[in-house]
Coordinates of C-alpha atoms in Angstrom, one line a residue:
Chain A
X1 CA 170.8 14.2 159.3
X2 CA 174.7 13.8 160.9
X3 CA 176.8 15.4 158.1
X4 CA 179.9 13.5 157.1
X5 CA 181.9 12.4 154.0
X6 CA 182.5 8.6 153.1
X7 CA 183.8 6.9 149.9
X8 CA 184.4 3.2 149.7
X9 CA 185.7 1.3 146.7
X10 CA 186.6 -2.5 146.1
X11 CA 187.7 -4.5 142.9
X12 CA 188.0 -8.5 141.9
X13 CA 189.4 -10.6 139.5
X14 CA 186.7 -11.9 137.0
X15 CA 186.5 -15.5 136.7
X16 CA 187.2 -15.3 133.4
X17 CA 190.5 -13.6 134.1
X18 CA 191.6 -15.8 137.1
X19 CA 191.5 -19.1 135.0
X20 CA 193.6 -17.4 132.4
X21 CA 196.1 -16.1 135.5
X22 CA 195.5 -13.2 134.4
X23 CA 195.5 -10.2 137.1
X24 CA 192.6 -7.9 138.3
X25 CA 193.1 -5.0 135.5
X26 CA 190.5 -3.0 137.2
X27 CA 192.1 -0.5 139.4
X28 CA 190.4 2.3 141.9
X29 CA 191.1 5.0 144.3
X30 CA 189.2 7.1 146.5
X31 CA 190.3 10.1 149.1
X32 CA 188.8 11.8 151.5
X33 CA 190.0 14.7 152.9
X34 CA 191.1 15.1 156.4
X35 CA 189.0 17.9 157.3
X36 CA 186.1 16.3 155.5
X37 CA 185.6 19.1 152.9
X38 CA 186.4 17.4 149.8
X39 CA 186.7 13.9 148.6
X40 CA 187.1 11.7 145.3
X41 CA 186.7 8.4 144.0
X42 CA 188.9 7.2 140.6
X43 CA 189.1 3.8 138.7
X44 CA 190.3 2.7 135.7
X45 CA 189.8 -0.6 133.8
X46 CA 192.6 -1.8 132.3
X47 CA 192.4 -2.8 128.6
X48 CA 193.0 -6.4 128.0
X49 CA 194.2 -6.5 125.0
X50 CA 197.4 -4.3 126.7
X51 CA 199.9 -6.2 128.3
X52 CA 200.9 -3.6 130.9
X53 CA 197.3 -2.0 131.4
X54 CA 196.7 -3.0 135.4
X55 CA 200.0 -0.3 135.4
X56 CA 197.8 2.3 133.5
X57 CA 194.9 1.7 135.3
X58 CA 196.8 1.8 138.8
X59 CA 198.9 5.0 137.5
X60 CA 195.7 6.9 136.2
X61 CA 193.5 6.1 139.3
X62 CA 196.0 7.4 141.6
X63 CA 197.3 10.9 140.0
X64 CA 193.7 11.8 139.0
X65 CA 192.3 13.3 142.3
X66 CA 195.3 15.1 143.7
X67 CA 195.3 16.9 140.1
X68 CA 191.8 17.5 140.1
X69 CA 191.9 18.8 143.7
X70 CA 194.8 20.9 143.5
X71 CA 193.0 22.7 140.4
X72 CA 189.8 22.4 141.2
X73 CA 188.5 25.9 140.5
X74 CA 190.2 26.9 137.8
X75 CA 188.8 23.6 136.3
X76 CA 185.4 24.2 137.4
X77 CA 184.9 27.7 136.0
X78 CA 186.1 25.8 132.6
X79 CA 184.8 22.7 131.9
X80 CA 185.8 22.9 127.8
X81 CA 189.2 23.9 129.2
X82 CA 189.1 20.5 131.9
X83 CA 188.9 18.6 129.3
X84 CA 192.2 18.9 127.1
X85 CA 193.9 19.3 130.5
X86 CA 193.0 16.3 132.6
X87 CA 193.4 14.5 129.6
X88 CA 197.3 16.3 128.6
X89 CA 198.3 15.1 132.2
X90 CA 197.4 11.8 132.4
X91 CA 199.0 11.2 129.0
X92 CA 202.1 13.1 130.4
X93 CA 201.7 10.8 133.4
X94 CA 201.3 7.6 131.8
X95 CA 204.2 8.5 129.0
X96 CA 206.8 9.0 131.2
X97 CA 206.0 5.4 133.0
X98 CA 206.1 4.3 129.7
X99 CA 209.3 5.8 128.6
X100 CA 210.5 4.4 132.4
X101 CA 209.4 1.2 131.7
X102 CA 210.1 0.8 128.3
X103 CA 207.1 0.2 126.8
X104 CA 204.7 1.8 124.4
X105 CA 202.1 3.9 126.1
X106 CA 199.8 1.7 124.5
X107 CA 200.8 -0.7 126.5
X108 CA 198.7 1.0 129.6
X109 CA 196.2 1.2 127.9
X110 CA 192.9 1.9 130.3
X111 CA 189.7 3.5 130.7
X112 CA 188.7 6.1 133.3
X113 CA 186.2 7.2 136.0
X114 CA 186.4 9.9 138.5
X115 CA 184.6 11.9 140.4
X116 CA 185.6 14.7 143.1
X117 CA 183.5 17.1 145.0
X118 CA 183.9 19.5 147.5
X119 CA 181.6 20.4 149.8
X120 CA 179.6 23.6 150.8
X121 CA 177.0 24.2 153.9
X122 CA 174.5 22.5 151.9
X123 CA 175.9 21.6 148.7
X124 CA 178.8 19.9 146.8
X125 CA 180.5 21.1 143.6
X126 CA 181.7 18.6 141.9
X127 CA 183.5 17.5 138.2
X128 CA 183.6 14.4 137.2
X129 CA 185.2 12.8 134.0
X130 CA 184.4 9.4 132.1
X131 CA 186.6 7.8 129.2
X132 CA 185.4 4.8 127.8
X133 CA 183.0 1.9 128.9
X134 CA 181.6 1.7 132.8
X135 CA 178.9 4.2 134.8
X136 CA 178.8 7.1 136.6
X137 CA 175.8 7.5 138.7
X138 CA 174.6 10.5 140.9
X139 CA 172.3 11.1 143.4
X140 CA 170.7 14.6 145.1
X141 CA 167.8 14.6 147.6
X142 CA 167.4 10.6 146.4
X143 CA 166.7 11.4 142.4
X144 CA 169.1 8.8 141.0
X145 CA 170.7 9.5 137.4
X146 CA 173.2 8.7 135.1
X147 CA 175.7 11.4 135.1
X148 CA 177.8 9.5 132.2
X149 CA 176.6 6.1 130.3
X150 CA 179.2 3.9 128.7
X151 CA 181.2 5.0 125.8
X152 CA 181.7 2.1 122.8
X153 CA 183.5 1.8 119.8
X154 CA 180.9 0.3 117.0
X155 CA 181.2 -3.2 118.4
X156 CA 180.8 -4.5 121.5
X157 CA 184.4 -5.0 122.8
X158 CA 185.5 -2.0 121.5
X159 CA 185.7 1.2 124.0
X160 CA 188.1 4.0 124.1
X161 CA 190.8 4.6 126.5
X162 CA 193.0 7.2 128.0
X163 CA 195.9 6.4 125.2
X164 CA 193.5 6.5 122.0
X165 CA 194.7 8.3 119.4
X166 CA 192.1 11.8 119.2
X167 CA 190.1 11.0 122.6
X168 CA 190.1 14.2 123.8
X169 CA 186.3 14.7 122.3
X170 CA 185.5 11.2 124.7
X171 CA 186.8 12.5 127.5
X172 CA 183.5 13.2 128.8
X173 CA 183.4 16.3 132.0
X174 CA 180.5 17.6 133.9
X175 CA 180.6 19.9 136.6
X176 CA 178.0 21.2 139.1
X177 CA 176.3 21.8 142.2
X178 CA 174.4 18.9 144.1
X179 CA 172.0 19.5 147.2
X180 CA 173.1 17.6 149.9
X181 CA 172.6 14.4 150.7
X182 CA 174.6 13.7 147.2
X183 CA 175.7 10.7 146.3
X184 CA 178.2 9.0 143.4
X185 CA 179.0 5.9 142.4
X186 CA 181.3 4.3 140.1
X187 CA 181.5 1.1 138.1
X188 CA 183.7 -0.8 135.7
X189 CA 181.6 -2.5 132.7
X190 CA 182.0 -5.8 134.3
X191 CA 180.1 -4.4 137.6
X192 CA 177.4 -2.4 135.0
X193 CA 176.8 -5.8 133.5
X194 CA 174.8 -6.2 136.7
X195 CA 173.7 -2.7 137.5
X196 CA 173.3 -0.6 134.3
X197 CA 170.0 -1.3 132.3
X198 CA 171.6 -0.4 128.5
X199 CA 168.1 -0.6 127.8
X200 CA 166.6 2.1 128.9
X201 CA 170.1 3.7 130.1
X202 CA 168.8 3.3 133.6
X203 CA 170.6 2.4 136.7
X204 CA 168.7 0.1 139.3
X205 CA 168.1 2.4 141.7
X206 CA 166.8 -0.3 144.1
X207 CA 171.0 -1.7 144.3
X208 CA 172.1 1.7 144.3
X209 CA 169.6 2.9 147.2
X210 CA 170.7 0.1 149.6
X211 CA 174.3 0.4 149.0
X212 CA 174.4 4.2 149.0
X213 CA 171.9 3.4 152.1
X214 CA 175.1 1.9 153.7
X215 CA 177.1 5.0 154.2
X216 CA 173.7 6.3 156.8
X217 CA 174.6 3.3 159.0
X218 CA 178.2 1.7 158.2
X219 CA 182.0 3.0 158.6
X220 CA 184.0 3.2 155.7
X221 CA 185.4 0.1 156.2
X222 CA 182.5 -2.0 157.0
X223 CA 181.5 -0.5 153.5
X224 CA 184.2 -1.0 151.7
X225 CA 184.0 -5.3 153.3
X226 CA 180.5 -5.7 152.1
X227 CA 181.6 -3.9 148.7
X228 CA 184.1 -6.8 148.6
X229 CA 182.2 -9.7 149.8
X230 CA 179.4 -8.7 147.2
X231 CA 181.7 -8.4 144.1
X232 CA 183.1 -11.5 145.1
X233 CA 179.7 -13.6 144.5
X234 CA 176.2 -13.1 144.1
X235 CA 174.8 -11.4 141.9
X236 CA 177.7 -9.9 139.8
X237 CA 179.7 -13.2 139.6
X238 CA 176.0 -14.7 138.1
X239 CA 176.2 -11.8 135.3
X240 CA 180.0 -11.2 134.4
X241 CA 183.2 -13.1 134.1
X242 CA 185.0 -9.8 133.8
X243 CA 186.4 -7.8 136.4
X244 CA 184.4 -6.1 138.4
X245 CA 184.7 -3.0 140.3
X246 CA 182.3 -0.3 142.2
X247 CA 183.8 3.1 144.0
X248 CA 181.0 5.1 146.3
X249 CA 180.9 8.3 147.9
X250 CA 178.2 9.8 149.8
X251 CA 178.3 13.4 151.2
X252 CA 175.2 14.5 153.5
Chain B
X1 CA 177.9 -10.0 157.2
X2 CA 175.0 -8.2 157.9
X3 CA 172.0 -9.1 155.9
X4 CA 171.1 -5.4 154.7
X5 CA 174.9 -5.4 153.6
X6 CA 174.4 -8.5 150.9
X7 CA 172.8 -7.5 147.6
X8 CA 170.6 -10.0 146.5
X9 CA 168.9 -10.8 143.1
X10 CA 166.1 -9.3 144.9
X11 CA 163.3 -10.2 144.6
X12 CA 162.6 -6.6 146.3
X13 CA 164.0 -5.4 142.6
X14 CA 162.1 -7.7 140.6
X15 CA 158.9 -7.6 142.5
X16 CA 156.8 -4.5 142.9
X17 CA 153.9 -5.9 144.7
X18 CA 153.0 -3.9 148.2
X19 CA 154.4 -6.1 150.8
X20 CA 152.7 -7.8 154.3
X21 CA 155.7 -8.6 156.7
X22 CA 154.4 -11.1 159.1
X23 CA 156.7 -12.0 162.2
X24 CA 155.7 -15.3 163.6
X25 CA 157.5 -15.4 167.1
X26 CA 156.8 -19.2 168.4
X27 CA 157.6 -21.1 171.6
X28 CA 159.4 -23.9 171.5
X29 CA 160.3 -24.4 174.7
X30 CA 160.1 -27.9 175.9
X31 CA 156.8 -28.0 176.9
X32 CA 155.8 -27.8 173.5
X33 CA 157.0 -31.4 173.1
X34 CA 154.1 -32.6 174.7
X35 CA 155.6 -34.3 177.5
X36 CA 153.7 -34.2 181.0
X37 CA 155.6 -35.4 184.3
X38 CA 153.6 -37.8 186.0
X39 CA 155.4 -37.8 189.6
X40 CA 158.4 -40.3 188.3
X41 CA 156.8 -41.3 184.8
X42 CA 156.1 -38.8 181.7
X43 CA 153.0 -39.0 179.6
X44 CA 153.5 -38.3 175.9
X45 CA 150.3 -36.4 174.4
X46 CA 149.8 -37.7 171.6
X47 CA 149.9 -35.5 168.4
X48 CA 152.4 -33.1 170.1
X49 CA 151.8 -29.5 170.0
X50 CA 155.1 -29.1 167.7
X51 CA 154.1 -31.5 165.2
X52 CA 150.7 -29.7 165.0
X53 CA 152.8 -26.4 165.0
X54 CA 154.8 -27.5 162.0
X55 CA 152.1 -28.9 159.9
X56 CA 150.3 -25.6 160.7
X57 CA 152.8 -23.9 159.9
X58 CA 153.4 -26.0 156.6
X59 CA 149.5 -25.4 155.4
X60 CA 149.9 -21.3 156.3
X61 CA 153.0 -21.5 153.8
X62 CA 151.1 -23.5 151.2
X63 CA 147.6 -21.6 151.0
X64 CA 149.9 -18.3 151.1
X65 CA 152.1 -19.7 147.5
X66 CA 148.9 -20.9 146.2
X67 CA 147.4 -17.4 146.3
X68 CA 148.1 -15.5 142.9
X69 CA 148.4 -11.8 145.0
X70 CA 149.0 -12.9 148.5
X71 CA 151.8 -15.4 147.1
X72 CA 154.2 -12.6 145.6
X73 CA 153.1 -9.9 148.6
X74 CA 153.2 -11.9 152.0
X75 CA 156.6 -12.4 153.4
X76 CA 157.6 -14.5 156.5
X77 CA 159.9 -14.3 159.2
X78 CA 160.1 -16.6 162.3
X79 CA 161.5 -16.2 165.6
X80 CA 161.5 -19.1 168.0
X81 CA 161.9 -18.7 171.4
X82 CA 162.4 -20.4 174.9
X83 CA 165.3 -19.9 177.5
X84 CA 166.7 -17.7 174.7
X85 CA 165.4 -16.5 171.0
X86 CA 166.0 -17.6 167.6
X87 CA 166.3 -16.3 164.3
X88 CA 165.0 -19.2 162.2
X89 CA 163.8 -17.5 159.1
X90 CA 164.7 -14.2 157.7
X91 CA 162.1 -11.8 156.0
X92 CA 162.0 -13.4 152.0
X93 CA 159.6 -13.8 149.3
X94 CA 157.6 -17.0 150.2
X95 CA 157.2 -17.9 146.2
X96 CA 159.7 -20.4 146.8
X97 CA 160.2 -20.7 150.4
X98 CA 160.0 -24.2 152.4
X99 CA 160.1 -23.2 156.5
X100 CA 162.6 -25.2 158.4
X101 CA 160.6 -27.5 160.5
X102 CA 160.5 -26.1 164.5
X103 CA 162.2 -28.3 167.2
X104 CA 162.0 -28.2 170.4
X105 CA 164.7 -26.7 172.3
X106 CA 166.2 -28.9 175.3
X107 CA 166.6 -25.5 177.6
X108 CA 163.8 -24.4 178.9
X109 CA 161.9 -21.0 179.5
X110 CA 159.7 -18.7 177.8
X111 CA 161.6 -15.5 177.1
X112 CA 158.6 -13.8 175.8
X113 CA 160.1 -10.0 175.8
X114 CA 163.5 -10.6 174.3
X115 CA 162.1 -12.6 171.6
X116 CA 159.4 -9.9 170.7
X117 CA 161.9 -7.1 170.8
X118 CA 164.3 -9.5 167.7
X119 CA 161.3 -9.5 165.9
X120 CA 160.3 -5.8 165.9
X121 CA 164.0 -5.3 165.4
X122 CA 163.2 -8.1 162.0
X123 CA 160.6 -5.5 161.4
X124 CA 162.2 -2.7 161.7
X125 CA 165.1 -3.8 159.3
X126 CA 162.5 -5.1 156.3
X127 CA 161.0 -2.0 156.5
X128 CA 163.6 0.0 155.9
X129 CA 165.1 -2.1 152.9
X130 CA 161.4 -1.5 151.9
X131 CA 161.9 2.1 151.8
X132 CA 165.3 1.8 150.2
X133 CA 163.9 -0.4 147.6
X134 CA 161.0 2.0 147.3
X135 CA 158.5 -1.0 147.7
X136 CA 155.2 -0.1 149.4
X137 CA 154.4 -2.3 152.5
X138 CA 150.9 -2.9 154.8
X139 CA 151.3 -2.3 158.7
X140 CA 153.3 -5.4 159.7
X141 CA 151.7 -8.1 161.6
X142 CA 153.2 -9.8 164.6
X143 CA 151.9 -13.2 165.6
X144 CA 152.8 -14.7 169.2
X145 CA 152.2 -18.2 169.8
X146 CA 153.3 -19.1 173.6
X147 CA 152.0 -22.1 175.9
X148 CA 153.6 -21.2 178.9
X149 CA 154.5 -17.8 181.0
X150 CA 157.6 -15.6 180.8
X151 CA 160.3 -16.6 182.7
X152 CA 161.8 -13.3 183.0
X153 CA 160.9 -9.8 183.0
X154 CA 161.7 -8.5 179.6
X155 CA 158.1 -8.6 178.4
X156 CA 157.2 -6.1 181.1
X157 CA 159.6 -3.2 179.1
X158 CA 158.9 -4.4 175.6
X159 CA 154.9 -5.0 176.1
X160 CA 154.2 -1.3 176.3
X161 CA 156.2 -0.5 173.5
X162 CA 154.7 -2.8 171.2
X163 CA 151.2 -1.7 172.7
X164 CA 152.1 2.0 171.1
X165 CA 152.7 0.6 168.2
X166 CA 149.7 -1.3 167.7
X167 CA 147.7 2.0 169.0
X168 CA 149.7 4.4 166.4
X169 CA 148.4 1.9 164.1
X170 CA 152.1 0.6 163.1
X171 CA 151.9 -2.9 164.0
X172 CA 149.0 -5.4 164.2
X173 CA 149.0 -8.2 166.5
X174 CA 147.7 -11.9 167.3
X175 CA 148.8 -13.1 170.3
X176 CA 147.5 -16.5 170.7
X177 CA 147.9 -18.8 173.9
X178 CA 148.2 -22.3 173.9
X179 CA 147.0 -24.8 176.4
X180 CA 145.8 -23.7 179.7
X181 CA 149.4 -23.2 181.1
X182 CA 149.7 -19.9 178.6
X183 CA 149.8 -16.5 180.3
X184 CA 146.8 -14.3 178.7
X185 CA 147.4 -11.7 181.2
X186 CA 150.9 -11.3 179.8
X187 CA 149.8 -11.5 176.1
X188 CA 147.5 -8.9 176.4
X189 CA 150.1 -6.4 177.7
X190 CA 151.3 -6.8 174.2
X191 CA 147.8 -6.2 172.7
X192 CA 145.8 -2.9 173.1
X193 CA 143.1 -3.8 171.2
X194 CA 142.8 -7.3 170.4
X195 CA 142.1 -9.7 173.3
X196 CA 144.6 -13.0 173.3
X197 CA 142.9 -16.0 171.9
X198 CA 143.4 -19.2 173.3
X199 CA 143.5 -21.8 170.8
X200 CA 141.2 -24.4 171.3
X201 CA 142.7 -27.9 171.9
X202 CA 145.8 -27.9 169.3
X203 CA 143.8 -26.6 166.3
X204 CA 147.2 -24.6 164.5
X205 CA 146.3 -25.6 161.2
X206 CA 142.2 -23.7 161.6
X207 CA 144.6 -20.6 162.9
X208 CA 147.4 -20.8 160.4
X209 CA 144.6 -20.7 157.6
X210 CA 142.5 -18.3 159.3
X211 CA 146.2 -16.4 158.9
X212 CA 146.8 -17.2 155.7
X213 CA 143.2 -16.0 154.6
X214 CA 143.4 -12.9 156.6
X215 CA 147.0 -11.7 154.9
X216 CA 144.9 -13.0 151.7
X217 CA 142.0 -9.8 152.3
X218 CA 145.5 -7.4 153.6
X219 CA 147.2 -8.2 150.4
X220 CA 143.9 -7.4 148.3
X221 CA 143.2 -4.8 149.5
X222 CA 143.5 -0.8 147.9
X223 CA 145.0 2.3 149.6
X224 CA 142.8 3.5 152.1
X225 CA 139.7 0.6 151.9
X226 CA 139.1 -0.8 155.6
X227 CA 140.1 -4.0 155.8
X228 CA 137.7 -6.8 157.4
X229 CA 139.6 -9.9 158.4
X230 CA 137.4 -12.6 158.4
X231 CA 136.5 -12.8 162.0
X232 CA 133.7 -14.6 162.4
X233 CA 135.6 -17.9 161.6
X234 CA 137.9 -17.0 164.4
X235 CA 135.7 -19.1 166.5
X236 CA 137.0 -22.7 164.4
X237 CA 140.0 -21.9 166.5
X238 CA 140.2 -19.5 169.5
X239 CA 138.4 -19.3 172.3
X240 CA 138.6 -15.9 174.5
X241 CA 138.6 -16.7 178.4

């Protein structure tokens, strides 16, 4: 197989938030590299009961990678250590916009998803962190998992986010080494409404297969379209009236 | 937007019975309509081949739904063809499927190749959302229905391809003629093993349910078992020349 690097990403309104005018508080970024060695994908869901969270999401999403890249091993060799200080910086990050903007960080209040790898001759390392509610989902040699399942507060609206008090211990990291062809993908909730089986924890590998399947025969932008197009109806505007948002990456 | 880039509430996800791909690639060039010139006058045979086409076509559709296995496993796509081809339906479960009825088309000619090499290309796509989907599937079939001869030459670099499919025992095929105007010789180029039928007089609805009860015995069937299409009722419908 052709060895390459592509991420895609896309994010829409949820019907439920464009008849309140509200805006998309789902946020995402992804990065590839120009020499094709390393790559990431971020996104963030802003909480909505924070006025300013679509900032937080947007801030979160885009300092994430280029801190993650330019410490990559030091993080690696320490997951325990990534932790405390992925989590120190974004709060750094997101506190001085607040303190720019006048608000209480609270106010930016957003969940997290991110993975970055780095690639090898026949592997990727990779770290990836989760905070609060959506999926990460991982692939080697076509074995799809869940790297990280949704965290929730006892009730079903309740999640934590980058800005809760103690979330350190939910900051959730894992680090690695995939056989190549790996694959990731990222999801709000609104997205894992359609996607994620809470059932029995399970993604459905038959979506993630042909959208992963994509990057074998697609550019990146074609990708990132039929990301768009698909978020837009179908069969996640049948499930959720939330925002919905879906970040891939596929290394072979 | 490409069809392998839509998700759909798939019934690929939903359903886990093996699949039987059937590519019906149908003529309807104008001659189909029935119409004969007379020197100045045209004679209208009455029924027309496409209304006996469409009700065929109709029954194949029905018996296949009312099948409890065959109705969740076959799945139908249809290319028509005449001076050009035709996408009419996409691969899809038939559980709820109604087939557009086939006109004629007012251009005429029989591009024979071009429109075999859209359906193996139909084929080729299904299987590999198959795969992706990680649906088992039977060796696809690929029906041809044409009452005249090709117009061009296309059928002369897709025949032998199609021909190594059918010997590597990846495709199977039923290339039927209709009417005396149809070109056997350039059917069987397509067709290894199987000799072109012609059908006999307009009798689609005794071929479409021979069809329909031959994907019936695929869609049965277990890994491995040899699978005997009913052939000795081939002769309610086809003659060989």
């Amino acid at each position: 197989m052709r060895s390459y690097i592509k991420v895609a990403g896309s994010s829409v309104t949820g019907l439920a938030h464009q008849a309140k005018g509200l805006p998309c508080q789902d946020k995402f970024k992804v990065y590839r590299a120009k020499d094709r060695k390393s790559a990431g994908i971020a996104l963030a869901d802003g909480a909505g009961s924070s006025l300013f969270s679509q900032i937080g999401a947007e801030s979160v999403t885009t300092c994430v990678i280029p801190y993650v890249k330019d410490n990559f091993n030091s993080l690696i060799s320490n997951p325990e250590e990534a932790r405390e200080k992925i989590v120190s910086y974004l709060l750094f990050r997101l506190g001085s916009l607040a303190l720019k903007n006048k608000v209480h960080i609270t106010e930016l209040a957003c969940t997290l998803l991110f993975v970055y790898i780095e690639r090898t001759k026949k592997a990727a390392r990779f770290i990836a962190g989760h905070i609060g509610d959506g999926v990460i989902a991982s692939s080697a040699k076509k074995e799809v998992t869940i790297l990280s399942a949704p965290t929730r507060g006892e009730y079903a609206n309740t999640t934590y986010f980058v800005t809760s008090e103690g979330v350190i211990p939910f900051c959730k990291i894992f680090t690695g080494l995939l056989q190549l062809p790996a694959s990731f993908m990222i999801m709000s909730d609104g997205a894992a409404e359609t996607l994620f089986v809470r059932k029995t924890t399970q993604i459905n590998r038959a979506y993630y297969h042909q959208m992963l399947g994509w990057c074998d025969r697609y550019p990146q932008e074609k990708i990132t379209a039929a990301l768009r197009k698909n978020l837009e109806k179908g069969i996640f505007r049948e499930v959720s009236g939330d925002d919905c948002s879906i970040c891939l990456m596929k290394v072979t | 937007m490409a069809r392998d880039l839509q998700l759909r509430r798939a019934d690929l996800i939903e359903n886990p019975t093996a699949r039987v791909p059937i590519c019906l690639v149908l003529d309807n060039s104008p001659s189909m309509s029935g119409e004969i010139e007379m020197g100045s006058l045209t004679e209208q045979t009455n029924p027309r081949p496409i209304d006996e086409l469409n009700a065929g076509l109709k029954l194949f559709i029905k018996e296949l739904q009312e099948h409890e296995i065959a109705r969740y496993s076959a799945e139908v796509a249809v290319v028509t063809f005449s001076s050009k081809p035709e996408q009419l339906v996409d691969f899809d479960s038939i559980t709820e499927t109604k087939l557009p009825a086939i006109t004629v088309e007012e251009v005429g000619g029989t591009c024979l190749g071009t429109a075999v090499d859209s359906a193996l290309k139909l084929l080729d796509r299904r299987k590999r959302e198959y795969k992706d989907a990680g649906v088992d599937y039977f060796q696809p079939w690929l029906v041809i229905i044409t009452d005249g001869r090709p117009t061009d030459f296309s059928h002369l670099e897709v025949a032998p391809r199609v021909a190594d499919l059918v010997r590597s025992k990846k495709l199977t095929i039923f290339p039927i003629g209709v009417g005396k105007g149809s070109d056997l010789l350039a059917l069987e180029m397509f067709s290894p093993s199987r000799k072109p039928l012609r059908l006999k007089e307009l009798r689609f609805k005794e071929f479409f349910e021979w069809l329909s009860q031959s994907v019936t015995v695929v869609s049965q069937s277990m890994p491995g078992e040899a699978i005997k299409l009913p052939l000795d009722k081939i002769s309610d419908w086809g003659t060989l020349d």
